[in-house]
PDB file of C-alpha atoms in Angstrom:
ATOM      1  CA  UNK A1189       6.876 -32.469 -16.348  1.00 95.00           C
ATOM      2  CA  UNK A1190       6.561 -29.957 -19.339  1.00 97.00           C
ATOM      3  CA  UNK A1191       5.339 -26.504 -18.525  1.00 97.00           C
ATOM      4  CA  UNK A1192       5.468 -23.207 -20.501  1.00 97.00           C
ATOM      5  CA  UNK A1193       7.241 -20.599 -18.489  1.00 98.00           C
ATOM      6  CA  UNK A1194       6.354 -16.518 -18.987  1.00 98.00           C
ATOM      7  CA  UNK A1195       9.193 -14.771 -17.728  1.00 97.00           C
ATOM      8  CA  UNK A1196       7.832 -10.957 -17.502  1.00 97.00           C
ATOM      9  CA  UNK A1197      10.878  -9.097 -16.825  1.00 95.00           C
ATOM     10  CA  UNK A1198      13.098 -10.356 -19.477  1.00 97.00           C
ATOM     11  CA  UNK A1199       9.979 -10.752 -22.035  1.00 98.00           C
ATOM     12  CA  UNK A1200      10.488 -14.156 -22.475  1.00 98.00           C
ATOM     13  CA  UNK A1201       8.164 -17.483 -23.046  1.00 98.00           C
ATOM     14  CA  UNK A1202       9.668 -20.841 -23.521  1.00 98.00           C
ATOM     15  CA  UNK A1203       8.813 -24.172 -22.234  1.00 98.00           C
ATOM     16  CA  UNK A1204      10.545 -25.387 -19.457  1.00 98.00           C
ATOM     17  CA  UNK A1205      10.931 -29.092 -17.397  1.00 97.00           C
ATOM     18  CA  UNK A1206       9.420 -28.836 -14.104  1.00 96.00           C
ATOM     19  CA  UNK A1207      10.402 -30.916 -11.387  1.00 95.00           C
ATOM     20  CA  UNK A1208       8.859 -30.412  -8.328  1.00 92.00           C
ATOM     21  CA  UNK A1209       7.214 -27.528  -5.753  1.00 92.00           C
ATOM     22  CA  UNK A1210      10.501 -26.180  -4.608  1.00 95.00           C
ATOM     23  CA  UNK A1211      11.472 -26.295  -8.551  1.00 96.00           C
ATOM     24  CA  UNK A1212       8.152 -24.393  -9.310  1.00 95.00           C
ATOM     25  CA  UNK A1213       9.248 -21.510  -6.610  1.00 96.00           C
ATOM     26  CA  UNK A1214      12.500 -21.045  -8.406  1.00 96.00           C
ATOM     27  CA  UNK A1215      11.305 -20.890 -11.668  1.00 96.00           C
ATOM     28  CA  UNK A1216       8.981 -18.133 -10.582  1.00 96.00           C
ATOM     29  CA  UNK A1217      11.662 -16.563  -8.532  1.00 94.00           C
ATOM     30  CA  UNK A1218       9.179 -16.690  -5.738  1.00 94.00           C
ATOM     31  CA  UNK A1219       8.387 -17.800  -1.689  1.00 95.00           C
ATOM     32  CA  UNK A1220       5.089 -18.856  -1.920  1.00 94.00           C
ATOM     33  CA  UNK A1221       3.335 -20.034  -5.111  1.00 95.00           C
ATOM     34  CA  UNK A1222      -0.252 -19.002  -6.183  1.00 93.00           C
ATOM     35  CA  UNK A1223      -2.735 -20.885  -8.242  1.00 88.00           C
ATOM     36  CA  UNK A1224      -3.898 -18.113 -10.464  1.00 81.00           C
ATOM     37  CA  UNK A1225      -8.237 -18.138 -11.340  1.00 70.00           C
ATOM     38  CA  UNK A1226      -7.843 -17.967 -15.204  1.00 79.00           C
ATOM     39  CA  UNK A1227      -8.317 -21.028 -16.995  1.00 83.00           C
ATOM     40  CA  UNK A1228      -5.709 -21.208 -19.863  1.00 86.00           C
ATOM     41  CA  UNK A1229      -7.076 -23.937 -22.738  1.00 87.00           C
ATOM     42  CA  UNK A1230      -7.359 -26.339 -19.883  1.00 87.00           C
ATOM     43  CA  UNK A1231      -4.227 -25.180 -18.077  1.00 93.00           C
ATOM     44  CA  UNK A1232      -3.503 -23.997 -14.857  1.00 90.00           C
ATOM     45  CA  UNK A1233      -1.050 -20.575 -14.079  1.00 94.00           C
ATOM     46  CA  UNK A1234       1.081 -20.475 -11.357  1.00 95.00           C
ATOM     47  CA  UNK A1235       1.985 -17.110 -10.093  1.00 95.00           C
ATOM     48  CA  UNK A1236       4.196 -15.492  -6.999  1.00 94.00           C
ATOM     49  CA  UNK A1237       1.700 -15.326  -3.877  1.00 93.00           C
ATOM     50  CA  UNK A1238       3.576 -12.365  -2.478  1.00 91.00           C
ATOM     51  CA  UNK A1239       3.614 -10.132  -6.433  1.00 91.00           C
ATOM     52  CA  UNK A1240       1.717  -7.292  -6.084  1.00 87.00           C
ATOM     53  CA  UNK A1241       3.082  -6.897  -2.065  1.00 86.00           C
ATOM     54  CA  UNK A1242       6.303  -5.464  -3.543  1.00 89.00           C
ATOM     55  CA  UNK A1243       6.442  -1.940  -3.978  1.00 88.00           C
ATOM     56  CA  UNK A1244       6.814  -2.634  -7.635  1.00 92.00           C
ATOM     57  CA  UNK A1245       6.894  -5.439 -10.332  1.00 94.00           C
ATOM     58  CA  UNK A1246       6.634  -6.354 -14.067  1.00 96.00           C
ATOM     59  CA  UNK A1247       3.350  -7.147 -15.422  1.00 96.00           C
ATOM     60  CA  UNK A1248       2.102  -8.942 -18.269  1.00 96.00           C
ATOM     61  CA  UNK A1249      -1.468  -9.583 -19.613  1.00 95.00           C
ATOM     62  CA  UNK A1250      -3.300 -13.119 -21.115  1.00 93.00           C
ATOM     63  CA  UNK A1251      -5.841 -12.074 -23.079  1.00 90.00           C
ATOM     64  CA  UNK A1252      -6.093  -8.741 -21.140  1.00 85.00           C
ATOM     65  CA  UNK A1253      -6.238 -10.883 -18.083  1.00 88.00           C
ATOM     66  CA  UNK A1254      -3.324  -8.931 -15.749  1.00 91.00           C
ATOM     67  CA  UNK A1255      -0.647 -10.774 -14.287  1.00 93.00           C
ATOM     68  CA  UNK A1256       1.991  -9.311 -11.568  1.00 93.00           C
ATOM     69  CA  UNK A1257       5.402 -11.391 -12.378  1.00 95.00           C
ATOM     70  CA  UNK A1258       6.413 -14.386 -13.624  1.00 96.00           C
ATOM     71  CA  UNK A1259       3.566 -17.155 -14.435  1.00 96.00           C
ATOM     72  CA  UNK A1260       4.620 -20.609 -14.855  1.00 97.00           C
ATOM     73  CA  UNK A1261       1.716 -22.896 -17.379  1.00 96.00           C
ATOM     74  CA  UNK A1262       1.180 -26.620 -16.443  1.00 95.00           C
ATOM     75  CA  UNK A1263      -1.848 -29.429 -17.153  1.00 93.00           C
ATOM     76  CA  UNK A1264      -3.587 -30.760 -14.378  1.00 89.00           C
ATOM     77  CA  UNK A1265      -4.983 -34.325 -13.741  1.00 88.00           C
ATOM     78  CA  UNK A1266      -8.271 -35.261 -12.380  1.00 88.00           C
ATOM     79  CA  UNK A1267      -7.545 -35.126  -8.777  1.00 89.00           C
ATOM     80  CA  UNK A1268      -5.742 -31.773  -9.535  1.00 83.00           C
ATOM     81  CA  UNK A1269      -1.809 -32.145  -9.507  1.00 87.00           C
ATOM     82  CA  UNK A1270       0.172 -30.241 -11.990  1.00 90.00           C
ATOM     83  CA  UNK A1271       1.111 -32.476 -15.127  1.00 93.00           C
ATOM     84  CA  UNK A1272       2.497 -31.440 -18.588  1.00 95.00           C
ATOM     85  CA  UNK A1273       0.935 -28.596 -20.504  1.00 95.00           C
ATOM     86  CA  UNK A1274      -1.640 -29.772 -22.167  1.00 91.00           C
ATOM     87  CA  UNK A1275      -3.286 -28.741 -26.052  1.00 92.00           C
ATOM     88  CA  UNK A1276      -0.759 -25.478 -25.352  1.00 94.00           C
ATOM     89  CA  UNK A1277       2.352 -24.712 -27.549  1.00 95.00           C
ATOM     90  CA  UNK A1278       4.552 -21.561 -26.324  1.00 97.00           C
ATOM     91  CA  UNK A1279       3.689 -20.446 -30.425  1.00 97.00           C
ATOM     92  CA  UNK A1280      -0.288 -20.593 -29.360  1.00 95.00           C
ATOM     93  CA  UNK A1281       0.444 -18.408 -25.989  1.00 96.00           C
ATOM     94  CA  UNK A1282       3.078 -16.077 -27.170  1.00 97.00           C
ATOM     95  CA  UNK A1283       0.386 -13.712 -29.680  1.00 97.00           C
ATOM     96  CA  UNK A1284      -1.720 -14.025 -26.300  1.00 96.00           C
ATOM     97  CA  UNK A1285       0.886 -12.341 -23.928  1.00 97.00           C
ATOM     98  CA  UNK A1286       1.560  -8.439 -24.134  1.00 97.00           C
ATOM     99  CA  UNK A1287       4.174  -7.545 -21.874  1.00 97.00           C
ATOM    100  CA  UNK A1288       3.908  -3.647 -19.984  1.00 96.00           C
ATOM    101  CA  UNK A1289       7.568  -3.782 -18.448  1.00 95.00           C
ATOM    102  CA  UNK A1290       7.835  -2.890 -14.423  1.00 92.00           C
ATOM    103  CA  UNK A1291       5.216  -0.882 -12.717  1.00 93.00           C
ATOM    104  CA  UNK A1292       4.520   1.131  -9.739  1.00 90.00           C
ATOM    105  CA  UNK A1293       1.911  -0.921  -7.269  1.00 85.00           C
ATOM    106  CA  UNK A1294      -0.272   1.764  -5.177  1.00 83.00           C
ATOM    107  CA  UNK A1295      -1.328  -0.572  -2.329  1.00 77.00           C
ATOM    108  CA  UNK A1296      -3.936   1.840  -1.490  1.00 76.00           C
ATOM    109  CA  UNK A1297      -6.117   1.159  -4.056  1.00 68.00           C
ATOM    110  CA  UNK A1298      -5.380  -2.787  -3.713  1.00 62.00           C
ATOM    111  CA  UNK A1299      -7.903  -3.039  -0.583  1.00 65.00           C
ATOM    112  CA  UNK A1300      -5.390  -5.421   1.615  1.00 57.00           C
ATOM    113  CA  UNK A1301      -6.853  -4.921   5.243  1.00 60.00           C
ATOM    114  CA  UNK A1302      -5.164  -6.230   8.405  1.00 54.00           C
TER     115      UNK A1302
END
């Protein structure tokens, strides 16, 4: 499947062929993949699970919607598995995606309790 990858420490977007889950995790560069709650024109976002447990990271924002790491775009079907992007071109996202390079993550103020 077609996806639109958002690569936040090199500052790039292009679209990418997905294959499967364990493709999905290495795209991301991740262990455990996260379904992201923001919408995108229909899309989902995938993100790293485990992002903001790092004592740092690179961040991006959608629309001023933050996002901790990479993000990987893909369409969904009715019963909810990941298809090819859909009504999305990497042209459409890119003025939507402002990059803010690697930041600190204060944990303290990120109310994880155990």
């Amino acid at each position: 499947m077609i996806g639109i990858l958002i690569n936040a420490e090199e500052r790039t977007i292009k679209q990418v062929e997905v294959f499967d889950y364990q493709h999905k995790l290495q795209l991301l560069g991740c262990n455990l993949l996260e379904h992201y709650p923001y919408d995108l024109n229909g899309n989902d976002i995938w993100t790293d699970e485990e992002a903001n447990l790092k004592d740092k990271n690179f961040f991006f924002t959608i629309n001023d919607y933050v996002v901790s790491g990479n993000a990987l775009i893909l369409g969904y079907d009715d019963e909810g598995n990941s298809t090819d992007i859909d009504d999305l071109t990497v042209e459409e996202l890119t003025p939507m995606v402002t990059f803010h390079g690697e930041k600190y993550i204060d944990h303290s103020k990120l109310n994880f309790r155990i």
